[in-house]
């Protein structure tokens, strides 16, 4: 999904007024309501299904995983879907890394690595 705006306190620091204000914003397409509806859909068909959450924006992926787990989805941590991300670099080395990614890496918040974080899908 398109990421929600990055804020510092109440101030939007993303520089993009078109982004949804937060993960709780009804304009954010992967909101709680959608995750609950997806869970109900899978349950109505026998409950044998999975939800793949993908984002190339680390803080969005972390937020969505927490939101999905909060409504009852469980991460697959047994390695059956592929190898997990062992570590996430704080920068792109010689490559380019978006400011949002650098800001998240420096924040001290959770990173998208360890069990349930796939290297590729």
mmCIF file of C-alpha atoms in Angstrom:
data_model
loop_
_atom_site.group_PDB
_atom_site.id
_atom_site.type_symbol
_atom_site.label_atom_id
_atom_site.label_comp_id
_atom_site.label_asym_id
_atom_site.label_seq_id
_atom_site.Cartn_x
_atom_site.Cartn_y
_atom_site.Cartn_z
ATOM 1 C CA UNK A 1 0.000 0.000 0.000
ATOM 2 C CA UNK A 2 0.944 3.632 -0.419
ATOM 3 C CA UNK A 3 2.527 4.643 2.873
ATOM 4 C CA UNK A 4 0.844 6.881 5.385
ATOM 5 C CA UNK A 5 2.440 10.228 6.199
ATOM 6 C CA UNK A 6 5.427 10.432 8.502
ATOM 7 C CA UNK A 7 4.724 12.708 11.414
ATOM 8 C CA UNK A 8 6.741 14.186 14.207
ATOM 9 C CA UNK A 9 4.311 14.921 16.987
ATOM 10 C CA UNK A 10 1.384 16.438 15.128
ATOM 11 C CA UNK A 11 3.441 17.847 12.276
ATOM 12 C CA UNK A 12 3.556 16.110 8.879
ATOM 13 C CA UNK A 13 7.207 15.778 7.921
ATOM 14 C CA UNK A 14 6.624 13.610 4.846
ATOM 15 C CA UNK A 15 6.243 16.602 2.567
ATOM 16 C CA UNK A 16 3.380 14.910 0.728
ATOM 17 C CA UNK A 17 -0.071 16.281 1.543
ATOM 18 C CA UNK A 18 -1.708 13.497 -0.520
ATOM 19 C CA UNK A 19 -0.691 10.685 1.849
ATOM 20 C CA UNK A 20 -3.183 9.413 4.441
ATOM 21 C CA UNK A 21 -2.509 10.972 7.845
ATOM 22 C CA UNK A 22 -1.905 7.676 9.657
ATOM 23 C CA UNK A 23 -2.535 3.946 9.615
ATOM 24 C CA UNK A 24 -5.873 4.647 11.365
ATOM 25 C CA UNK A 25 -6.989 7.010 8.584
ATOM 26 C CA UNK A 26 -9.907 5.607 6.558
ATOM 27 C CA UNK A 27 -8.039 6.714 3.419
ATOM 28 C CA UNK A 28 -5.182 4.282 4.174
ATOM 29 C CA UNK A 29 -6.084 1.211 2.138
ATOM 30 C CA UNK A 30 -4.603 -1.410 4.496
ATOM 31 C CA UNK A 31 -6.446 -0.330 7.605
ATOM 32 C CA UNK A 32 -7.820 -2.375 10.502
ATOM 33 C CA UNK A 33 -11.219 -2.756 8.838
ATOM 34 C CA UNK A 34 -9.656 -4.359 5.749
ATOM 35 C CA UNK A 35 -7.568 -6.779 7.835
ATOM 36 C CA UNK A 36 -10.632 -7.844 9.848
ATOM 37 C CA UNK A 37 -12.628 -8.332 6.613
ATOM 38 C CA UNK A 38 -9.811 -10.428 5.107
ATOM 39 C CA UNK A 39 -9.733 -12.583 8.226
ATOM 40 C CA UNK A 40 -13.524 -13.075 8.070
ATOM 41 C CA UNK A 41 -13.272 -13.992 4.382
ATOM 42 C CA UNK A 42 -10.613 -16.647 5.056
ATOM 43 C CA UNK A 43 -12.583 -17.981 8.032
ATOM 44 C CA UNK A 44 -15.776 -18.251 5.953
ATOM 45 C CA UNK A 45 -13.919 -20.476 3.498
ATOM 46 C CA UNK A 46 -12.575 -22.924 6.035
ATOM 47 C CA UNK A 47 -9.881 -20.833 7.669
ATOM 48 C CA UNK A 48 -6.995 -22.368 5.733
ATOM 49 C CA UNK A 49 -5.430 -19.288 4.206
ATOM 50 C CA UNK A 50 -2.697 -16.744 4.628
ATOM 51 C CA UNK A 51 -2.310 -13.008 4.311
ATOM 52 C CA UNK A 52 0.855 -11.689 2.668
ATOM 53 C CA UNK A 53 1.752 -8.162 3.662
ATOM 54 C CA UNK A 54 4.371 -6.516 1.494
ATOM 55 C CA UNK A 55 5.814 -3.041 1.581
ATOM 56 C CA UNK A 56 9.089 -1.544 0.473
ATOM 57 C CA UNK A 57 8.725 0.966 3.312
ATOM 58 C CA UNK A 58 10.028 -0.569 6.531
ATOM 59 C CA UNK A 59 7.972 1.398 9.054
ATOM 60 C CA UNK A 60 4.791 0.685 7.060
ATOM 61 C CA UNK A 61 5.569 -3.060 7.024
ATOM 62 C CA UNK A 62 6.199 -3.070 10.782
ATOM 63 C CA UNK A 63 3.028 -1.111 11.497
ATOM 64 C CA UNK A 64 0.916 -3.371 9.278
ATOM 65 C CA UNK A 65 2.318 -6.521 10.835
ATOM 66 C CA UNK A 66 1.490 -5.224 14.315
ATOM 67 C CA UNK A 67 -1.995 -4.233 13.157
ATOM 68 C CA UNK A 68 -2.582 -7.643 11.528
ATOM 69 C CA UNK A 69 -1.360 -9.500 14.601
ATOM 70 C CA UNK A 70 -3.600 -7.272 16.712
ATOM 71 C CA UNK A 71 -6.708 -8.518 14.902
ATOM 72 C CA UNK A 72 -5.694 -12.178 15.062
ATOM 73 C CA UNK A 73 -3.411 -12.901 12.100
ATOM 74 C CA UNK A 74 -0.272 -14.838 13.046
ATOM 75 C CA UNK A 75 3.104 -14.622 11.330
ATOM 76 C CA UNK A 76 4.602 -17.758 9.803
ATOM 77 C CA UNK A 77 7.828 -18.222 11.746
ATOM 78 C CA UNK A 78 8.756 -21.831 10.952
ATOM 79 C CA UNK A 79 10.809 -21.009 7.848
ATOM 80 C CA UNK A 80 8.420 -22.849 5.525
ATOM 81 C CA UNK A 81 7.927 -19.761 3.338
ATOM 82 C CA UNK A 82 11.635 -19.054 2.945
ATOM 83 C CA UNK A 83 14.564 -17.632 4.849
ATOM 84 C CA UNK A 84 14.021 -14.816 7.306
ATOM 85 C CA UNK A 85 15.764 -11.466 7.197
ATOM 86 C CA UNK A 86 18.696 -11.818 9.590
ATOM 87 C CA UNK A 87 19.527 -8.120 9.884
ATOM 88 C CA UNK A 88 18.575 -4.815 8.321
ATOM 89 C CA UNK A 89 21.358 -2.352 7.528
ATOM 90 C CA UNK A 90 21.110 1.171 8.900
ATOM 91 C CA UNK A 91 22.027 2.560 5.495
ATOM 92 C CA UNK A 92 22.255 1.403 1.909
ATOM 93 C CA UNK A 93 26.065 1.277 1.877
ATOM 94 C CA UNK A 94 27.039 2.750 -1.454
ATOM 95 C CA UNK A 95 23.421 2.774 -2.665
ATOM 96 C CA UNK A 96 20.629 5.275 -2.201
ATOM 97 C CA UNK A 97 18.205 4.976 0.719
ATOM 98 C CA UNK A 98 15.078 7.160 0.995
ATOM 99 C CA UNK A 99 15.042 9.684 3.838
ATOM 100 C CA UNK A 100 12.032 7.943 5.391
ATOM 101 C CA UNK A 101 14.015 4.695 5.619
ATOM 102 C CA UNK A 102 17.076 6.432 7.078
ATOM 103 C CA UNK A 103 14.900 8.229 9.635
ATOM 104 C CA UNK A 104 13.309 4.948 10.716
ATOM 105 C CA UNK A 105 16.688 3.207 10.959
ATOM 106 C CA UNK A 106 17.948 5.974 13.276
ATOM 107 C CA UNK A 107 14.767 6.027 15.383
ATOM 108 C CA UNK A 108 15.637 3.077 17.605
ATOM 109 C CA UNK A 109 12.227 1.530 16.872
ATOM 110 C CA UNK A 110 11.642 -2.084 15.811
ATOM 111 C CA UNK A 111 13.240 -3.218 12.565
ATOM 112 C CA UNK A 112 11.834 -5.631 9.967
ATOM 113 C CA UNK A 113 14.108 -8.562 10.714
ATOM 114 C CA UNK A 114 13.929 -11.894 12.495
ATOM 115 C CA UNK A 115 11.251 -14.559 12.474
ATOM 116 C CA UNK A 116 8.375 -13.905 10.122
ATOM 117 C CA UNK A 117 10.223 -11.295 8.018
ATOM 118 C CA UNK A 118 10.963 -12.867 4.637
ATOM 119 C CA UNK A 119 13.959 -11.903 2.526
ATOM 120 C CA UNK A 120 11.830 -12.198 -0.590
ATOM 121 C CA UNK A 121 8.372 -13.273 -1.595
#
